[in-house]
XYZ file of C-alpha atoms in Angstrom:
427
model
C 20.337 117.709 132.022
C 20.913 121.007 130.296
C 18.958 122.162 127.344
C 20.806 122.291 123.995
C 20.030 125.661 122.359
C 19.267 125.966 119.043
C 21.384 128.846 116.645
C 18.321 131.235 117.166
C 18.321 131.228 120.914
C 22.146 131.015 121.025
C 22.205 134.378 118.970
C 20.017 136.374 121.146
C 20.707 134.551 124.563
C 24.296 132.872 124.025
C 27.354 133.799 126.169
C 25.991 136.462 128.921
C 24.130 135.087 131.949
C 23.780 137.421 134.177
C 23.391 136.543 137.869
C 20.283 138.068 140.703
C 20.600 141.263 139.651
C 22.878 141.633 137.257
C 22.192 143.639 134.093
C 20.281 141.877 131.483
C 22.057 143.126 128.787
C 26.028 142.657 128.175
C 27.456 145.476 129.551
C 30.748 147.103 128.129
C 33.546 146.501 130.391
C 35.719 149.607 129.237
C 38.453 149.189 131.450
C 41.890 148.116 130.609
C 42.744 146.562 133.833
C 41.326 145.195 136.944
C 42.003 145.115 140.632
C 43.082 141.990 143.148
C 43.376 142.013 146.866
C 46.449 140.037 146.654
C 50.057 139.663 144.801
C 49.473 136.035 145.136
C 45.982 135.972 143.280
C 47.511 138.561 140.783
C 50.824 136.351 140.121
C 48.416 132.991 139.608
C 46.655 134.415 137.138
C 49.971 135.425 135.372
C 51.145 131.825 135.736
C 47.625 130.770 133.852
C 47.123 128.592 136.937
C 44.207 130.542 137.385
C 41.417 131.919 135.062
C 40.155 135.707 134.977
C 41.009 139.406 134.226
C 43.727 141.326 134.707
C 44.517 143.184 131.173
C 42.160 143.955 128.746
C 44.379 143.168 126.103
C 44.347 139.320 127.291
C 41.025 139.339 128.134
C 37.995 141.597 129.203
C 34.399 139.931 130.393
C 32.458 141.654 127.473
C 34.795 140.161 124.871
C 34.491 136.625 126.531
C 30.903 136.458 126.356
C 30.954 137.595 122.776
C 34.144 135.149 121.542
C 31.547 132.000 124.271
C 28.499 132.943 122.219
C 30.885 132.677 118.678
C 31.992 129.232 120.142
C 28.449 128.071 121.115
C 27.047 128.967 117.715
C 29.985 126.621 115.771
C 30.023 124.199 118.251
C 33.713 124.862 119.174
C 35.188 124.938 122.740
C 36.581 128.297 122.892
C 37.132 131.342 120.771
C 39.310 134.424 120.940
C 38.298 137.848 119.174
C 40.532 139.943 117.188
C 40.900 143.576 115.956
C 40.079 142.465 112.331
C 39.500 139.689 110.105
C 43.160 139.380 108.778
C 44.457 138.990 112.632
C 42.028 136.012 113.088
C 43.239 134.378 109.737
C 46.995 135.088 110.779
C 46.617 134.199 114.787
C 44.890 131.334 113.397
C 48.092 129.949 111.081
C 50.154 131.564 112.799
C 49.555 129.708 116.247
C 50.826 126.649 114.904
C 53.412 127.765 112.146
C 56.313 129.175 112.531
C 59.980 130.695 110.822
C 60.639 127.533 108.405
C 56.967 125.951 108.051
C 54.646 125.264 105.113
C 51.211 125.628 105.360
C 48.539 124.607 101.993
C 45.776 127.150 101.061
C 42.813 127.140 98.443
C 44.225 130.354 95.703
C 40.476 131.462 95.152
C 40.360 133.133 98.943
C 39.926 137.080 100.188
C 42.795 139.783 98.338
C 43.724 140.271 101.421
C 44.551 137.005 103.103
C 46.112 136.344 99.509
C 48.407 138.541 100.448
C 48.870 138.098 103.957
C 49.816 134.762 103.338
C 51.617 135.607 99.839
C 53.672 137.967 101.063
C 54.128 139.085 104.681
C 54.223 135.829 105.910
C 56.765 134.754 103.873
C 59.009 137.664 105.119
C 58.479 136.299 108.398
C 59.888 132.584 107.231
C 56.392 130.996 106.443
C 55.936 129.958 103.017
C 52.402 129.386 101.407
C 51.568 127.022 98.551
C 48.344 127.797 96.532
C 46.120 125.301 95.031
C 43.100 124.941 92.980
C 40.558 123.923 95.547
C 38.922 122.242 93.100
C 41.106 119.724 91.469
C 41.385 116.159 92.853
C 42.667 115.233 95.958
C 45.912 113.529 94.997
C 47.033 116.653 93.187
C 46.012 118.502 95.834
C 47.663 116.038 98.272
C 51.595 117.119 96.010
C 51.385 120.536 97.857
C 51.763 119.186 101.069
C 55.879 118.634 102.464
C 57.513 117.079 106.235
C 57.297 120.673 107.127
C 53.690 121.238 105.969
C 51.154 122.833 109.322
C 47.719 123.364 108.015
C 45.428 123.404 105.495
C 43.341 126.818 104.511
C 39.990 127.526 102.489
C 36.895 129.266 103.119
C 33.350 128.561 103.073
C 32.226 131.076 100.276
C 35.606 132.554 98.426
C 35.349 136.226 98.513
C 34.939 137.628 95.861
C 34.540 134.641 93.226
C 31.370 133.038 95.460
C 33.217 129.095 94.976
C 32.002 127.066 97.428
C 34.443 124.678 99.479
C 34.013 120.773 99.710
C 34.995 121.085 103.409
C 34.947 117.120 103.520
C 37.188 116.480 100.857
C 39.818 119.351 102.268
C 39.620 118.006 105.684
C 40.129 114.269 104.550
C 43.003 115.878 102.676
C 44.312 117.788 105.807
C 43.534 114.582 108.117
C 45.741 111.991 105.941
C 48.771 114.476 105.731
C 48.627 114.885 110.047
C 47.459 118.437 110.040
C 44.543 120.605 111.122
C 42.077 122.460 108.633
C 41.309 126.260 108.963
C 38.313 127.474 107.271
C 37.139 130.881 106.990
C 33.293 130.813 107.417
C 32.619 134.861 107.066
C 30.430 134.810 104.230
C 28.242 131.490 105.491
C 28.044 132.300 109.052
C 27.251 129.338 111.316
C 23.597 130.212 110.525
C 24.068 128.643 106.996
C 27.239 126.418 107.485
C 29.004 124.771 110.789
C 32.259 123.060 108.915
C 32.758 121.675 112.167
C 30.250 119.248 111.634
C 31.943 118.923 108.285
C 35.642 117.921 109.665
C 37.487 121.474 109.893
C 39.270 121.895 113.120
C 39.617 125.563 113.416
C 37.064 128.093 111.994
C 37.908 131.850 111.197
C 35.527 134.995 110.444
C 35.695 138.358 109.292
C 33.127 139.518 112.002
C 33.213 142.717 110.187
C 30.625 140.857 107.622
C 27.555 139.417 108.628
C 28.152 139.108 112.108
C 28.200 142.601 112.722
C 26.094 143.236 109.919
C 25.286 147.088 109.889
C 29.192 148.211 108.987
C 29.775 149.769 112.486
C 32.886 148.148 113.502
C 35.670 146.092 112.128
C 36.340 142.742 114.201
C 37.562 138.997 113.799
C 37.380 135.615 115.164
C 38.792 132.693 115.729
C 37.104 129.265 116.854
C 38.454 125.931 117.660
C 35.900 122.923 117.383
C 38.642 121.289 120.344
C 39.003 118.108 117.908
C 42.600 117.723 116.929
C 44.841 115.707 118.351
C 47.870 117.918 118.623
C 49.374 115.315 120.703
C 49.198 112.423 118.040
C 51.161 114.809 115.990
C 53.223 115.895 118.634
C 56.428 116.273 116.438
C 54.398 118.972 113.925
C 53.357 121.186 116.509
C 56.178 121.183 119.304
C 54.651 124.864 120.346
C 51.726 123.136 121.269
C 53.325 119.909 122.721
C 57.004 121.298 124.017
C 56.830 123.548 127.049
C 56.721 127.088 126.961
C 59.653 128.763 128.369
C 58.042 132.271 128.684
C 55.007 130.745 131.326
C 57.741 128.645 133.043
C 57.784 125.617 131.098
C 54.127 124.892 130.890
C 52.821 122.767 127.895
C 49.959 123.717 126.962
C 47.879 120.264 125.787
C 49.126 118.852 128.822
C 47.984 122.099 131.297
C 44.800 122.844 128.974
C 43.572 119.507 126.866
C 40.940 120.954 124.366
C 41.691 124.476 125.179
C 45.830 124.158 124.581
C 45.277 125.951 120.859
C 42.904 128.389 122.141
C 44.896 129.179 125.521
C 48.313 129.465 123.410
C 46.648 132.279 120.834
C 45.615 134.126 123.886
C 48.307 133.644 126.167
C 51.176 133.815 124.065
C 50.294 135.373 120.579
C 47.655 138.043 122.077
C 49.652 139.012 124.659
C 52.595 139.773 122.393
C 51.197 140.978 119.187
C 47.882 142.684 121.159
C 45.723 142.881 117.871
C 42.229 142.674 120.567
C 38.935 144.108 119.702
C 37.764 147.160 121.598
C 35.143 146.213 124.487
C 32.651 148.783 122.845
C 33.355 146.983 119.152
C 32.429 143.456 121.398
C 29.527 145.382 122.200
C 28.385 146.501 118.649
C 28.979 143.186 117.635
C 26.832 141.355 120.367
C 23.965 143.726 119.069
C 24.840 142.471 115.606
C 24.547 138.642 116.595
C 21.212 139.072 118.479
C 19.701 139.132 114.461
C 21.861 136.948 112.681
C 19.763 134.443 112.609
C 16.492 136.891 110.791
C 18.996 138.915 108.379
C 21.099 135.276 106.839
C 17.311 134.463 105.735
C 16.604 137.584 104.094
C 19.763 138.159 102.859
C 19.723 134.505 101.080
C 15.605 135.408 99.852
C 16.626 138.437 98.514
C 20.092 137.400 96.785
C 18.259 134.320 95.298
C 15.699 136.439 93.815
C 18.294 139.152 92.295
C 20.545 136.344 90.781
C 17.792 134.816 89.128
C 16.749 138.423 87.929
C 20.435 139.272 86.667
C 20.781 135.410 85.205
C 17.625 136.356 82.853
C 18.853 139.541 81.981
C 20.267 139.630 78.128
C 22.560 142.191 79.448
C 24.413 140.189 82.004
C 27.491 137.762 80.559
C 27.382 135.546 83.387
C 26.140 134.892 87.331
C 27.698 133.203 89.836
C 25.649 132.634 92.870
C 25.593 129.140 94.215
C 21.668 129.480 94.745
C 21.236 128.822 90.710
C 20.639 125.639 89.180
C 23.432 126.792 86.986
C 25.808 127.369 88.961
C 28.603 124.736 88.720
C 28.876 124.585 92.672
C 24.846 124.189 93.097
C 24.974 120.397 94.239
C 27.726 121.227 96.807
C 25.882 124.436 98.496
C 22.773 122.119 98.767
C 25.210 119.724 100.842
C 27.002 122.086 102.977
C 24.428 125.013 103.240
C 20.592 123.561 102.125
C 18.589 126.518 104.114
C 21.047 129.137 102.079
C 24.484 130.423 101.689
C 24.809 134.118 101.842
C 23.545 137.293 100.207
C 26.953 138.028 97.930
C 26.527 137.645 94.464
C 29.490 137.795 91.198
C 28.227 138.789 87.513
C 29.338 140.176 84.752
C 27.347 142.874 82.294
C 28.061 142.805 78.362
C 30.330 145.174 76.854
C 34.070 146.500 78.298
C 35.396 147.550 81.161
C 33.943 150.949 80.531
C 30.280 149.395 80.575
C 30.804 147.839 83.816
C 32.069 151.209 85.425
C 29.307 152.856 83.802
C 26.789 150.819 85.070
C 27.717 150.960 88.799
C 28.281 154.735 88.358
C 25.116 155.056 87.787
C 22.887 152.881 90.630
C 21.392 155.323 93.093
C 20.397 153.435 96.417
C 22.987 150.841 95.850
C 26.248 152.333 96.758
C 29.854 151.647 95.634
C 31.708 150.400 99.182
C 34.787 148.694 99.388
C 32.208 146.676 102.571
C 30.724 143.973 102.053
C 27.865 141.216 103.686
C 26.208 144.014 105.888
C 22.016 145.092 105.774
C 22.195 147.926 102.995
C 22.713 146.807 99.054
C 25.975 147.466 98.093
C 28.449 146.648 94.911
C 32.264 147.083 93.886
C 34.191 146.111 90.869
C 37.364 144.461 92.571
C 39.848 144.968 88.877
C 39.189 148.727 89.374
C 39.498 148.953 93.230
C 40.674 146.612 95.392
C 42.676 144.424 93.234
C 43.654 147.573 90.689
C 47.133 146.588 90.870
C 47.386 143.522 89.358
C 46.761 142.575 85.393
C 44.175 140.839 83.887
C 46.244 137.671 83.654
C 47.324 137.825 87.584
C 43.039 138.693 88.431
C 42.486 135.269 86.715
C 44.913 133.425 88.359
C 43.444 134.932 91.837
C 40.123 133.680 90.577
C 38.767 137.151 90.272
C 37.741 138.073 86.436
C 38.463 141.257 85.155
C 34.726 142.158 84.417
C 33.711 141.014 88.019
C 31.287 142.886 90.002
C 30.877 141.842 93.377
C 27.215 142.750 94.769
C 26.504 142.344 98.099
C 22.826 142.398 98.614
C 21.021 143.850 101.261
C 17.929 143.578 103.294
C 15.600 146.110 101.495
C 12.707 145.505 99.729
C 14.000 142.973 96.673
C 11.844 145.245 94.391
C 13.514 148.136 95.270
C 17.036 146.350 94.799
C 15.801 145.170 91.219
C 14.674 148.255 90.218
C 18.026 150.250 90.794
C 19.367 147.659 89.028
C 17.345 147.749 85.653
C 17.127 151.315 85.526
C 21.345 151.174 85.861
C 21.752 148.319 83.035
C 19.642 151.029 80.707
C 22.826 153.059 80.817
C 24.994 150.064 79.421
């Protein structure tokens, strides 16, 4: 009987074995294409009757062992990597959606998938309905149409730190006939598996956590293997129809648990191309090995700071779902009880001009449009990333206009504090 692994061991061991003699650690395969003794062998593997390598943008060995130790760590069957975080959240939808289909999504998620979804998607025929992801389910439930494909949230929003009830969204998802997507960057399957929890398919900004140390931008995507595509056979006809470009194969017939993952490979990969770099693979690998040791210190440290900033006269208000406070306290304790993540929101006293002052003048913790990596680091989305929309459209996008978003790091918490204080002086 094999031994299950726990998260620990499956960060520093998962996805490489190597064989007698084989290196010990994952090597980078940085070659873009490999060699076969035969045309036949070579024209299999284009028919996907066979599995292996033939075009790094497809697939390359050190990518597969990172995207099979991903997998192993959610408890998913497969997983594909991507150049970024936005091409995992849009391979993710848009394996299953296409020109003409509606897909639901919590508003209070990442600027940037806002938009993705908001906007470029919609120019491509896929239309997007927002909802509060906290109002109840039968209001939720009006969003959905006959042309509806998914439903969308994640873990931790980014940057407004509301937590997802992944249960209620995937009952939600489950009684309309379609899968839920959730974006676990922020949580990391140290913290959170919403596998476990009813989502289908899980997304992450491996840039974040994963990664950890801000050395290379990556994404994934991860699919627990659990929907039955073919009980909905009518919803997802790219799934459940043949394919005419791999000569009429259908793919939950050829591939059972693997059809969603084999189609976003296969078909979207190898026609859109967004893969991560072998050497990024690598970098992330490295990043995984300590997942496990930075979550906990990140979640120490962050609790410690929020309780700091919450007893601080000159802080407005903390969000962190670590406080007693904090409206989505009971929920964390459900879906994350050994911690969620290190990223806290607050506000100081005072205008907009305070705020800016008071970041201008921290000295070890920097102003980075990054985010979730080992150093302390803090940005004021309403003067950066979301500068061009009003105060009215920042609200509605679940980002207030005196939010700061601080990512905290793995120093000493002291030292963390301390720039802090001395900052708030300024204010």
């Amino acid at each position: 009987m094999e031994q299950k692994l726990s998260k620990e061991t499956l960060c520093v061991q998962g996805g490489w074995a190597p064989k007698n003699g084989e290196p010990r650690v994952l090597p980078i395969y940085q070659s873009t294409t490999f060699k076969y003794d035969s045309s036949e062998q070579m024209a299999r593997l284009f028919d996907l009757e066979e599995s292996g390598y033939f075009y790094t943008r497809l697939q390359n060995p050190t990518n597969d062992a990172v995207a099979s130790k991903i997998a192993a760590l959610e408890g998913g069957v497969g997983a594909m990597l991507t150049s970024s975080g936005q091409a995992a959240n849009f391979y993710a939808v848009f394996n299953i959606c296409e020109a003409g289909d509606h897909f639901v999504c919590s508003s209070t998620i990442y600027g940037g998938t806002f938009n993705l979804f908001a906007v470029t998607m919609k120019k491509l025929g896929i239309e997007c309905t927002f909802v509060d992801a906290d109002a109840p389910e039968e209001e939720i439930d009006k969003a959905f149409r006959d042309n509806t494909k998914c439903l969308f949230g994640e873990t931790i929003s980014n940057p407004g730190i509301n937590v997802l009830d992944i249960e209620k969204f995937a009952r939600i998802a489950h009684r309309h006939g379609v899968p839920l997507i959730v974006d676990n960057t922020f949580a990391t399957p140290i913290n959170c598996r919403p596998f476990e929890w009813g989502a289908d398919i899980v997304t992450h900004s491996t840039t974040k956590y994963m990664d950890g140390h801000a050395t290379c931008v990556g994404g994934a995507v991860v699919d627990s293997g659990n929907f039955d595509w073919e009980a909905h056979a009518d919803k997802f006809p790219g799934l459940t129809r043949p394919d005419e470009s791999y000569h009429g194969l259908t793919y939950t017939k050829a591939f059972g648990k693997m059809a969603y993952m084999t189609k976003a490979t296969a078909q979207l990969m190898r026609d859109l191309g967004s893969i991560q770099s072998p050497e990024n693979a690598f970098l992330l690998n490295l990043g995984l090995e300590t997942l496990h040791l930075r979550m906990k210190r990140h979640c120490e440290n962050a609790q410690k700071v929020a309780e700091w900033l919450e007893a601080n006269p000159k802080v407005k208000w903390v969000h962190y779902c670590g406080l007693k406070s904090n409206k989505y306290y009971e929920l964390a304790r459900k879906y994350m009880p050994d911690g969620s993540c290190g990223v806290i929101a607050f506000g100081v006293q005072g205008s907009r001009e305070d705020t800016i002052r008071f970041m201008d003048h921290l000295k070890m913790i920097c102003i980075v449009t990054h985010v979730a990596d080992a150093r302390t680091c803090v940005l004021h989305p309403a003067s950066h990333t979301h500068r061009q929309l009003t105060d009215e459209q920042l609200v509605e996008a679940g980002v207030a206009p005196d939010l700061i978003r601080l990512s905290v790091g793995i120093e000493n918490v002291d030292d963390i504090i301390a720039d802090l204080e001395q900052a708030m002086e300024r204010i």
